[in-house]
Short mmCIF file of C-alpha atoms in Angstrom, two decimals:
data_model
loop_
_atom_site.label_atom_id
_atom_site.label_comp_id
_atom_site.label_asym_id
_atom_site.label_seq_id
_atom_site.Cartn_x
_atom_site.Cartn_y
_atom_site.Cartn_z
CA VAL G 1 -28.48 6.18 15.46
CA ILE G 2 -30.96 8.22 17.52
CA VAL G 3 -31.83 10.37 14.36
CA GLY G 4 -32.09 6.88 12.46
CA SER G 5 -34.35 5.60 15.08
CA ILE G 6 -36.56 8.51 14.73
CA TYR G 7 -36.81 8.41 11.19
CA CYS G 8 -37.87 4.89 11.07
CA ALA G 9 -40.33 5.45 13.75
CA VAL G 10 -41.81 8.26 11.72
CA LEU G 11 -42.16 6.03 8.35
CA TYR G 12 -43.68 3.26 10.37
CA ALA G 13 -46.17 5.38 11.92
CA LEU G 14 -47.15 6.97 8.68
CA GLY G 15 -47.74 3.50 7.23
CA PHE G 16 -44.39 3.07 5.23
CA LYS G 17 -43.72 -0.27 7.28
CA ASP G 18 -41.46 -1.74 4.39
CA ALA G 19 -39.28 1.12 4.52
CA SER G 20 -38.70 0.85 8.15
CA PHE G 21 -39.44 -2.02 10.77
CA GLY G 22 -41.53 -4.02 8.58
CA ARG G 23 -43.26 -6.01 11.21
CA PRO G 24 -43.14 -6.92 15.06
CA ILE G 25 -40.37 -9.64 16.03
CA ASP G 26 -40.74 -12.33 18.52
CA LYS G 27 -38.04 -13.25 21.30
CA LYS G 28 -36.22 -15.77 18.89
CA GLU G 29 -36.00 -13.28 16.24
CA PHE G 30 -34.66 -10.55 18.50
CA GLY G 31 -32.02 -13.05 19.57
CA TYR G 32 -30.69 -13.16 15.91
CA LEU G 33 -30.98 -9.60 15.68
CA VAL G 34 -29.40 -8.31 18.87
CA LYS G 35 -26.15 -9.73 18.01
CA PRO G 36 -25.06 -7.77 14.75
CA ALA G 37 -26.83 -4.72 16.27
CA THR G 38 -24.49 -5.10 19.21
CA MET G 39 -21.66 -5.36 17.07
CA HIS G 40 -22.88 -2.45 14.99
CA ALA G 41 -22.80 -0.04 17.80
CA LEU G 42 -19.45 -1.01 19.39
CA GLY G 43 -17.89 -0.86 16.00
CA HIS G 44 -19.41 2.53 15.55
CA ILE G 45 -17.74 3.85 18.88
CA ALA G 46 -14.51 2.29 18.17
CA ALA G 47 -14.28 4.02 14.70
CA ASN G 48 -15.38 7.19 16.10
CA LEU G 49 -12.65 7.08 18.78
CA SER G 50 -10.16 6.23 16.19
CA PHE G 51 -11.34 9.40 14.08
CA ALA G 52 -10.66 11.44 17.23
CA ALA G 53 -7.15 10.09 17.86
CA VAL G 54 -5.63 9.97 14.24
CA ALA G 55 -6.10 11.34 11.01
CA ILE G 56 -9.18 10.04 9.09
CA SER G 57 -6.97 8.91 6.32
CA LEU G 58 -5.01 6.50 8.73
CA THR G 59 -8.24 5.29 10.24
CA HIS G 60 -9.75 4.40 6.90
CA THR G 61 -6.39 2.91 5.66
CA VAL G 62 -6.27 0.37 8.62
CA LYS G 63 -10.09 -0.42 8.17
CA THR G 64 -9.13 -1.80 4.56
CA LEU G 65 -8.00 -4.80 6.41
CA GLU G 66 -11.82 -5.54 6.98
CA PRO G 67 -12.04 -8.16 4.40
CA ALA G 68 -9.23 -10.28 5.97
CA PHE G 69 -11.16 -10.23 9.23
CA ASN G 70 -14.09 -11.29 7.32
CA VAL G 71 -12.46 -14.26 5.79
CA VAL G 72 -11.58 -15.82 9.40
CA MET G 73 -15.17 -14.67 10.55
CA SER G 74 -16.99 -16.49 7.81
CA LYS G 75 -14.98 -19.76 8.41
CA LEU G 76 -15.48 -19.81 12.14
CA ILE G 77 -19.16 -18.77 12.23
CA LEU G 78 -20.77 -19.51 8.86
CA GLY G 79 -18.40 -22.43 7.73
CA THR G 80 -17.76 -20.46 4.34
CA VAL G 81 -14.41 -21.36 2.82
CA THR G 82 -12.71 -18.65 0.81
CA PRO G 83 -10.25 -20.14 -1.93
CA LEU G 84 -6.63 -19.84 -1.07
CA PRO G 85 -5.77 -17.96 -4.14
CA VAL G 86 -8.39 -15.37 -3.13
CA VAL G 87 -7.24 -15.19 0.30
CA ALA G 88 -3.44 -14.59 -1.02
CA THR G 89 -4.69 -11.46 -2.71
CA LEU G 90 -5.36 -10.06 0.77
CA ALA G 91 -1.69 -9.99 1.53
CA PRO G 92 -1.01 -6.55 -0.54
CA ILE G 93 -3.99 -4.93 1.55
CA ILE G 94 -2.29 -6.04 4.84
CA ILE G 95 1.15 -4.92 3.52
CA GLY G 96 -0.12 -1.73 2.36
CA VAL G 97 -1.97 -0.93 5.69
CA ALA G 98 1.21 -1.75 7.69
CA LEU G 99 3.37 0.56 5.63
CA ALA G 100 0.87 3.31 5.42
CA SER G 101 0.35 2.94 9.33
CA ALA G 102 4.16 2.90 10.03
CA ALA G 103 4.76 6.01 7.84
CA GLU G 104 1.62 8.03 9.13
CA VAL G 105 2.60 11.32 10.78
CA SER G 106 -0.41 11.09 13.26
CA PHE G 107 -0.01 7.61 14.10
CA ASN G 108 -0.76 6.62 17.72
CA TRP G 109 -1.62 3.26 19.31
CA LEU G 110 -4.97 4.43 20.70
CA GLY G 111 -6.20 5.35 16.95
CA PHE G 112 -4.78 2.06 15.44
CA ILE G 113 -6.15 -0.15 18.08
CA CYS G 114 -9.69 1.41 17.90
CA ALA G 115 -9.50 1.07 13.99
CA MET G 116 -8.73 -2.63 14.49
CA LEU G 117 -11.44 -3.20 17.07
CA SER G 118 -13.81 -1.51 14.62
CA ASN G 119 -12.75 -4.03 12.04
CA LEU G 120 -13.25 -6.89 14.52
CA THR G 121 -16.80 -5.78 15.43
CA PHE G 122 -17.93 -4.93 12.15
CA SER G 123 -16.52 -8.57 10.80
CA PHE G 124 -18.78 -10.02 13.47
CA ARG G 125 -21.79 -7.73 12.50
CA ALA G 126 -21.24 -8.77 8.61
CA VAL G 127 -21.37 -12.61 9.35
CA TRP G 128 -24.16 -12.41 12.07
CA VAL G 129 -26.19 -10.24 9.57
CA LYS G 130 -25.87 -13.06 7.07
CA GLU G 131 -26.89 -15.55 9.96
CA CYS G 132 -30.09 -13.40 10.56
CA GLN G 133 -30.98 -13.03 6.93
CA ALA G 134 -30.88 -16.92 6.76
CA ASN G 135 -33.18 -17.58 9.91
CA VAL G 136 -35.47 -14.60 10.13
CA LYS G 137 -38.16 -14.85 7.32
CA ASN G 138 -40.30 -12.23 5.54
CA PHE G 139 -37.66 -9.51 6.80
CA THR G 140 -35.78 -7.37 4.33
CA ALA G 141 -32.47 -5.68 4.75
CA THR G 142 -34.01 -2.45 5.51
CA ASN G 143 -36.24 -3.86 8.12
CA ASN G 144 -33.00 -5.47 9.73
CA TYR G 145 -31.26 -2.19 9.98
CA ALA G 146 -34.21 -0.27 11.23
CA TYR G 147 -34.23 -2.74 14.34
CA THR G 148 -30.47 -2.47 14.31
CA SER G 149 -30.58 1.29 14.75
CA VAL G 150 -33.02 0.99 17.66
CA ILE G 151 -30.87 -1.64 19.58
CA SER G 152 -27.76 0.30 18.78
CA MET G 153 -29.27 3.60 20.25
CA PHE G 154 -29.94 1.91 23.63
CA ILE G 155 -26.16 0.81 23.65
CA CYS G 156 -24.71 4.20 22.44
CA ALA G 157 -26.71 6.81 23.92
CA PRO G 158 -26.38 5.65 27.53
CA LEU G 159 -22.50 5.22 27.02
CA ALA G 160 -22.23 8.68 25.35
CA LEU G 161 -24.16 10.25 28.61
CA ILE G 162 -21.81 8.30 30.96
CA PHE G 163 -18.45 9.05 29.49
CA GLU G 164 -19.23 12.21 27.63
CA GLY G 165 -22.20 13.87 29.01
CA GLY G 166 -20.65 16.99 30.18
CA SER G 167 -18.48 17.56 27.09
CA VAL G 168 -21.34 16.92 24.74
CA VAL G 169 -23.46 19.54 26.17
CA GLU G 170 -20.49 22.15 26.22
CA GLY G 171 -19.39 21.17 22.75
CA ALA G 172 -23.04 21.60 21.53
CA LYS G 173 -23.13 25.10 23.16
CA THR G 174 -19.99 26.21 21.57
CA ALA G 175 -21.09 25.11 17.96
CA ILE G 176 -24.55 26.87 18.48
CA ALA G 177 -22.82 30.02 19.51
CA SER G 178 -20.43 29.64 16.41
CA MET G 179 -22.96 28.74 13.71
CA GLY G 180 -26.38 29.46 15.27
CA ALA G 181 -28.97 26.85 16.52
CA THR G 182 -30.89 26.42 13.40
CA THR G 183 -27.88 25.35 11.25
CA PHE G 184 -26.39 23.21 14.15
CA TRP G 185 -29.47 21.17 14.54
CA PHE G 186 -30.01 20.87 10.75
CA GLN G 187 -26.44 19.68 10.10
CA LEU G 188 -26.82 17.41 12.92
CA PHE G 189 -30.04 16.00 11.43
CA LEU G 190 -28.35 15.76 8.14
CA VAL G 191 -25.23 13.80 9.52
CA GLY G 192 -27.80 11.38 11.27
CA ILE G 193 -29.78 10.81 8.09
CA PHE G 194 -27.02 10.19 5.82
CA TYR G 195 -25.32 7.67 8.28
CA HIS G 196 -28.69 5.88 8.48
CA LEU G 197 -29.01 5.67 4.82
CA TYR G 198 -25.36 4.68 4.15
CA ASN G 199 -25.64 1.89 6.52
CA GLN G 200 -28.94 0.97 5.15
CA PHE G 201 -27.47 0.66 1.96
CA ALA G 202 -24.82 -1.47 3.16
CA TYR G 203 -27.19 -3.87 4.68
CA GLN G 204 -28.85 -4.19 1.48
CA THR G 205 -25.65 -4.87 -0.26
CA LEU G 206 -24.67 -7.45 2.43
CA ASN G 207 -27.95 -9.06 1.56
CA ARG G 208 -26.63 -9.81 -2.20
CA VAL G 209 -22.93 -10.56 -1.52
CA SER G 210 -20.78 -12.55 0.74
CA PRO G 211 -19.21 -10.85 3.89
CA VAL G 212 -15.71 -10.72 2.42
CA ALA G 213 -17.12 -9.16 -0.90
CA HIS G 214 -18.84 -6.63 1.39
CA GLY G 215 -15.68 -5.71 2.94
CA VAL G 216 -13.92 -5.37 -0.22
CA CYS G 217 -16.68 -2.98 -1.35
CA ASN G 218 -16.00 -0.93 1.82
CA VAL G 219 -12.51 -0.70 0.90
CA VAL G 220 -13.47 1.17 -2.37
CA LYS G 221 -15.36 3.49 -0.11
CA ARG G 222 -12.45 4.07 2.05
CA ILE G 223 -10.34 4.97 -0.89
CA VAL G 224 -12.78 7.91 -1.79
CA VAL G 225 -12.66 8.95 2.03
CA ILE G 226 -8.95 8.94 2.34
CA PHE G 227 -8.36 11.18 -0.71
CA SER G 228 -11.38 13.41 0.16
CA SER G 229 -9.76 13.92 3.58
CA VAL G 230 -6.63 15.19 1.94
CA ILE G 231 -8.61 17.52 -0.16
CA PHE G 232 -11.10 18.94 2.16
CA PHE G 233 -9.30 18.73 5.43
CA GLY G 234 -5.73 19.26 4.35
CA ASN G 235 -4.67 15.68 5.85
CA VAL G 236 -0.79 15.24 5.25
CA MET G 237 0.07 11.98 3.67
CA THR G 238 4.02 10.98 3.35
CA GLN G 239 5.40 9.40 0.38
CA LYS G 240 5.47 6.08 2.32
CA THR G 241 1.55 6.54 3.33
CA ILE G 242 0.77 7.09 -0.24
CA ILE G 243 2.58 4.07 -1.36
CA GLY G 244 1.10 1.93 1.26
CA THR G 245 -2.24 3.34 0.43
CA CYS G 246 -1.81 2.50 -3.27
CA ILE G 247 -0.49 -1.32 -2.49
CA ALA G 248 -3.56 -1.68 -0.36
CA ILE G 249 -5.76 -0.31 -3.30
CA ALA G 250 -3.97 -2.83 -5.74
CA GLY G 251 -4.86 -5.54 -3.41
CA THR G 252 -8.46 -4.68 -3.52
CA TYR G 253 -8.51 -4.74 -7.27
CA LEU G 254 -6.45 -8.15 -7.25
CA TYR G 255 -9.18 -9.70 -4.63
CA THR G 256 -12.08 -8.55 -6.96
CA THR G 257 -10.52 -10.10 -9.94
CA MET G 258 -9.70 -13.36 -8.17
CA ASN G 259 -13.05 -13.65 -6.48
CA GLN G 260 -14.87 -13.25 -9.81
CA LYS G 261 -12.60 -15.89 -11.50
CA TYR G 262 -13.29 -18.71 -8.80
CA LYS G 263 -17.06 -17.51 -8.59
CA ALA G 264 -17.37 -18.25 -12.33
CA LYS G 265 -15.93 -21.63 -11.85
#
C-alpha cells in the first residue's frame, strides 16, 4: 500500500488525475471511503498472517468461501436478496473447503482463522464499496482505490512498525545481503505495483458486478494461485485436499451458471 500510495501521488502530480485520486473529497465522502478502506487494510493483514501460518494453497482454498460471506453481507447492509437456488450452489464450495482444510498437511487454527477473518473483512469491503459508489458522485473505481491505498497505508504501516519493526529491518538486511540492494528494492517495488494494479482492477470489476459475483470471480483467481503454488513452491496437496479443491471449483461453476440463469429472468 505504501508503493501504491506513492504511485498514485506521482500520477496525480504529473497531471494524470483520472488515473489516481481524481479530485479532492469532502468530509462526508471521506466517511463513505474510510469504511471499505479500513476493511481492505485489515483483510490484507489477516490474509498475510494466514499465508505465514499455513500453505498458500490452504489459505486460498478457505478464501473460496468469500461468496458465501458476500451473500450475507449484501443482505444485511445493502438489502440485496440472492435467489435461493443461487445460494444453494454455494454449498459445494463450503463442503469442498471443509474437506480440503481437514486434509491439509499444514493446517493450523491460526492460519484458518486468519483466512476466515480475511473473508469477513473483504466481504464488508465489497458491500461498502458498492455503497460508496452509489453515494460518491463523479468518482471512478480507480479514484476510489487510490484513496483506499492511502487510508490503508496509515493503518498498516504503524501496525507493521509496532509489531514487526525489528524483524522487518533484519529481514531486509538479510535479503539485501543475499540478492543485493538493487534487486531487493526493485522486486519490492514490483510486488507493490502489481498488488496495487490487481486491487485497482478488482475495484473496477466490483463497479460492474454484484459483491457475490465479484467473490466468485476471486474464486477463479484462487484456483490459479492454488495450483501455481504446487508448481512453483512445491506445496504438497493430499488426495482429499485435491478432491475438496475440485468440489469447491465445481461449486463455483454451478454458481456462475445459476446466477446467469436467474439474471436472465
